[in-house]
Coordinates of C-alpha atoms and ligand atoms in Angstrom, one line a residue:
M1 CA 103.9 81.1 33.7
F2 CA 106.0 80.2 30.6
T3 CA 109.6 79.3 29.9
I4 CA 112.3 81.3 28.2
M5 CA 115.4 79.4 27.5
D6 CA 118.9 80.9 28.0
D7 CA 121.5 78.5 26.6
G8 CA 119.9 75.4 28.0
I9 CA 118.7 77.0 31.3
P10 CA 115.0 77.3 31.6
L11 CA 113.9 80.7 33.0
Q12 CA 110.4 80.8 34.3
A13 CA 108.7 84.0 33.4
E14 CA 105.4 86.0 33.6
L15 CA 104.2 88.7 31.3
D16 CA 102.1 91.5 32.9
L17 CA 99.9 93.4 30.5
P18 CA 98.0 96.7 30.8
E19 CA 94.2 96.2 31.1
K20 CA 93.6 97.9 27.8
A21 CA 96.4 97.3 25.3
E22 CA 94.0 98.1 22.4
G23 CA 96.2 96.3 19.8
K24 CA 98.8 99.0 19.7
K25 CA 102.5 98.9 20.3
I26 CA 103.5 99.5 23.9
P27 CA 106.8 99.7 25.9
V28 CA 108.1 96.5 27.5
V29 CA 110.0 96.6 30.8
V30 CA 112.1 93.6 31.8
L31 CA 112.0 93.3 35.6
L32 CA 114.8 91.5 37.5
H33 CA 114.7 90.4 41.2
G34 CA 117.6 90.5 43.6
F35 CA 120.0 88.0 45.4
T36 CA 117.8 85.2 46.9
G37 CA 114.8 87.0 45.4
Y38 CA 112.1 85.8 43.0
K39 CA 109.7 87.3 40.5
E40 CA 106.6 87.4 42.9
E41 CA 108.2 89.5 45.6
P42 CA 105.7 92.1 46.8
H43 CA 107.8 95.1 45.9
L44 CA 108.3 93.7 42.4
L45 CA 104.6 93.0 41.9
A46 CA 103.9 96.6 43.1
V47 CA 106.3 98.1 40.7
S48 CA 105.0 95.9 37.9
R49 CA 101.5 97.0 38.6
A50 CA 102.6 100.6 38.6
L51 CA 104.1 100.2 35.2
T52 CA 101.1 98.3 33.7
E53 CA 98.8 101.0 35.1
T54 CA 100.7 103.5 33.0
G55 CA 100.2 101.3 29.9
A56 CA 103.5 99.4 29.7
A57 CA 104.0 95.6 29.6
V58 CA 106.3 94.0 32.2
L59 CA 108.3 90.8 31.6
R60 CA 109.3 89.3 35.0
A61 CA 111.5 86.2 35.4
D62 CA 113.3 84.1 37.9
L63 CA 117.0 84.3 37.2
Y64 CA 119.6 81.6 37.2
G65 CA 119.6 79.6 40.5
H66 CA 116.6 81.5 41.9
G67 CA 112.8 80.9 42.2
K68 CA 111.5 78.3 39.8
S69 CA 114.2 78.7 37.2
G70 CA 117.0 76.3 36.4
G71 CA 120.6 76.3 37.7
Q72 CA 121.9 75.9 41.3
F73 CA 121.9 78.9 43.6
R74 CA 125.5 78.3 44.6
K75 CA 126.6 78.5 41.0
H76 CA 124.9 81.7 40.1
T77 CA 127.1 84.7 39.0
L78 CA 126.6 88.2 37.7
F79 CA 127.8 86.9 34.3
K80 CA 125.0 84.3 34.3
W81 CA 122.4 86.9 35.3
I82 CA 123.6 89.3 32.6
S83 CA 123.2 86.5 30.1
N84 CA 119.7 85.8 31.4
A85 CA 118.8 89.5 31.2
M86 CA 120.0 89.6 27.5
A87 CA 117.9 86.5 26.8
L88 CA 114.9 88.2 28.3
V89 CA 115.5 91.4 26.3
D90 CA 115.8 89.3 23.2
Y91 CA 112.4 87.7 24.0
A92 CA 110.8 91.1 24.8
A93 CA 112.1 92.5 21.5
K94 CA 110.3 89.8 19.5
L95 CA 106.9 90.4 21.2
D96 CA 104.7 91.7 18.4
F97 CA 103.3 94.5 20.6
A98 CA 106.7 95.7 21.8
S99 CA 107.7 99.3 21.1
D100 CA 110.6 100.4 23.2
L101 CA 112.5 98.2 25.7
Y102 CA 113.5 99.1 29.3
L103 CA 115.3 97.3 32.1
C104 CA 114.3 97.5 35.7
G105 CA 115.8 95.5 38.6
H106 CA 116.0 95.4 42.4
S107 CA 119.3 95.2 44.3
Q108 CA 121.6 92.6 42.6
G109 CA 119.0 92.7 39.8
G110 CA 119.3 96.5 39.7
L111 CA 123.0 96.1 39.3
T112 CA 122.4 93.5 36.5
A113 CA 120.0 95.9 34.8
M114 CA 122.7 98.7 34.9
L115 CA 125.4 96.4 33.5
T116 CA 123.1 94.9 30.8
A117 CA 121.9 98.4 29.7
A118 CA 125.5 99.4 29.1
M119 CA 125.9 96.3 26.8
E120 CA 122.6 96.9 25.1
S121 CA 122.6 100.7 25.1
D122 CA 121.5 100.7 21.4
R123 CA 118.2 99.1 22.3
I124 CA 117.5 99.8 26.0
R125 CA 115.7 103.1 26.2
G126 CA 115.9 103.5 30.0
V127 CA 116.8 101.9 33.3
I128 CA 115.0 101.8 36.6
A129 CA 117.4 100.6 39.4
L130 CA 115.7 99.9 42.7
S131 CA 118.2 99.9 45.6
P132 CA 120.9 98.7 43.2
A133 CA 123.7 96.7 44.8
C134 CA 126.4 98.7 43.0
M135 CA 129.0 98.0 45.7
I136 CA 129.1 94.2 45.1
P137 CA 132.1 94.3 42.7
A138 CA 134.2 96.7 44.9
D139 CA 133.3 94.6 48.0
A140 CA 134.3 91.4 46.2
R141 CA 137.7 93.1 45.4
K142 CA 138.1 94.1 49.1
G143 CA 137.2 90.6 50.4
S144 CA 133.9 91.4 52.0
L145 CA 130.5 90.0 51.0
L146 CA 127.4 88.9 52.9
G147 CA 129.1 90.1 56.1
L148 CA 131.9 87.6 55.6
R149 CA 135.6 88.3 55.2
F150 CA 137.8 86.4 52.7
D151 CA 141.2 86.9 51.1
P152 CA 140.3 88.6 47.8
E153 CA 143.6 87.4 46.2
H154 CA 143.0 83.8 47.2
V155 CA 139.3 83.3 46.5
P156 CA 137.8 80.6 48.7
D157 CA 136.0 77.6 47.1
Y158 CA 132.8 78.9 48.6
L159 CA 131.2 81.2 51.1
A160 CA 129.0 79.5 53.6
W161 CA 126.3 81.9 54.9
S162 CA 123.0 81.1 56.7
D163 CA 122.2 77.5 55.5
R164 CA 123.5 78.2 52.0
K165 CA 126.7 78.1 50.0
L166 CA 127.9 80.5 47.2
D167 CA 130.8 79.3 45.1
G168 CA 134.0 81.2 44.6
S169 CA 133.1 81.7 40.9
Y170 CA 130.5 84.3 42.2
I171 CA 133.4 86.3 43.8
R172 CA 135.8 85.9 40.9
V173 CA 133.1 87.2 38.4
A174 CA 132.1 90.1 40.7
Q175 CA 135.8 91.1 41.2
S176 CA 136.1 91.5 37.4
I177 CA 133.1 93.9 37.0
Q178 CA 133.6 97.7 36.6
V179 CA 130.4 99.4 37.6
E180 CA 131.7 102.9 36.8
E181 CA 132.5 101.9 33.2
A182 CA 129.0 100.6 32.7
E183 CA 127.6 103.9 34.1
D184 CA 129.8 105.9 31.7
R185 CA 128.7 103.8 28.7
Y186 CA 125.0 104.3 29.2
A187 CA 123.6 107.7 28.1
G188 CA 119.9 106.9 28.3
P189 CA 117.6 108.1 31.2
V190 CA 118.0 106.3 34.5
L191 CA 115.8 106.3 37.6
I192 CA 117.4 105.2 40.9
V193 CA 115.2 104.6 44.0
H194 CA 116.8 103.9 47.3
G195 CA 115.6 103.9 51.0
D196 CA 117.9 105.8 53.4
Q197 CA 117.5 103.1 56.1
D198 CA 118.7 100.3 53.8
N199 CA 121.0 97.9 55.8
A200 CA 121.8 95.6 52.9
V201 CA 122.9 98.2 50.3
P202 CA 124.0 101.7 51.6
V203 CA 122.1 104.6 50.0
K204 CA 125.5 106.3 49.4
C205 CA 126.1 103.8 46.5
S206 CA 123.1 105.2 44.7
M207 CA 124.2 108.8 45.4
E208 CA 127.5 108.0 43.7
A209 CA 125.9 106.2 40.8
A210 CA 123.4 109.0 40.2
Q211 CA 126.2 111.6 40.1
R212 CA 128.1 109.5 37.5
Y213 CA 125.2 108.8 35.1
R214 CA 124.7 111.4 32.4
N215 CA 120.9 111.4 32.8
C216 CA 119.8 110.1 36.2
R217 CA 117.0 111.0 38.6
L218 CA 117.6 109.8 42.2
K219 CA 114.7 109.3 44.5
V220 CA 115.8 108.7 48.1
I221 CA 112.9 107.3 50.2
S222 CA 113.3 108.7 53.7
G223 CA 112.9 106.0 56.4
D224 CA 112.6 103.1 54.1
D225 CA 114.6 99.8 54.0
H226 CA 116.0 97.5 51.3
C227 CA 112.6 96.1 50.1
Y228 CA 110.4 99.2 51.0
A229 CA 108.5 97.7 53.9
F230 CA 107.4 101.2 54.9
H231 CA 106.9 103.4 51.8
L232 CA 106.2 101.2 48.8
D233 CA 103.6 103.7 47.7
Q234 CA 106.4 106.3 47.3
V235 CA 108.4 103.9 45.2
T236 CA 105.6 103.2 42.9
A237 CA 104.7 106.9 42.7
A238 CA 108.4 107.6 41.7
V239 CA 108.3 104.8 39.1
K240 CA 105.0 106.1 37.6
E241 CA 106.2 109.7 37.4
W242 CA 109.4 108.6 35.6
A243 CA 107.4 106.3 33.3
F244 CA 105.0 109.1 32.2
R245 CA 108.0 111.1 31.2
Y246 CA 110.3 108.5 29.6
L247 CA 108.0 105.7 28.3
P248 CA 106.3 106.8 25.1
G249 CA 102.6 106.0 25.1
T250 CA 102.2 105.8 28.9
E251 CA 99.7 108.1 30.5
E252 CA 99.0 109.5 33.9
G253 CA 96.0 107.9 35.5
K254 CA 95.7 105.3 32.8
K255 CA 94.3 101.9 34.0
Ligands
LIG1 C1 126.3 91.6 49.7 C2 125.3 92.6 49.9 C3 124.1 92.6 49.2 C4 126.0 90.7 48.7 C5 124.8 90.7 47.9 C6 123.9 91.6 48.2 C7 126.7 88.6 47.6 C8 122.7 91.6 47.4 C9 121.5 92.0 47.9 C10 120.2 91.8 47.1 O1 120.3 91.5 45.9 O2 119.2 92.0 47.6 O3 127.4 91.5 50.4 O4 127.0 89.7 48.5

């Protein structure tokens, strides 16, 4: 583990490398976890392994207020996560072995990857969004997050949910985000993977996003949930297949 700083906030990170890098330039994928997630979640490790097996490097990090990184959970926002993602992309771009850069994220991290790719469309060559939580901004505008109702025009100081709190700033930031605009601004290739039994983020969100993107492949995993408890092998197979096609230098069957 090592530290990447983002404007005074330490982000704890790991770099996963292919077994044989052979001193050549390889693609680097920045991998983002979801809400309450962390960089060692099993589905993230599986996706990272799938990518390194194709010959890419993966930079995984705990984002603001999560895992071992700095910041308080209750004070995290999508703006802070976008800033973190941009800092991670900056770090990846400076790696001496880096060729092309990619963003991958799960759920709220998938949404963050989509939003950041739109801002960095000149240097992000592709996006892998795993069960992306695209509905968060619209839900925040409707006054419904985490199964809680609130007045969207009089944002509460915080939402209390389970034994945690989430400040109103999370809601205010989410309300300001236009996901469709980000989808329209990104012309590179996108892979979206989503289980059709996901109770946290409806698969319909990904169907809409896939329609809107100019160049998107949607892989719906039949019978799977938000973190792929049932068919993680199908997720990693979809990621590998897409990587062979869109990450230069990756190879089928490469270890
Ligand atoms: C919500 C539904 C899903 C929400 C967040 C999520 C903050 C994120 C899920 C994830 O990242 O896994 O209402 O509100």
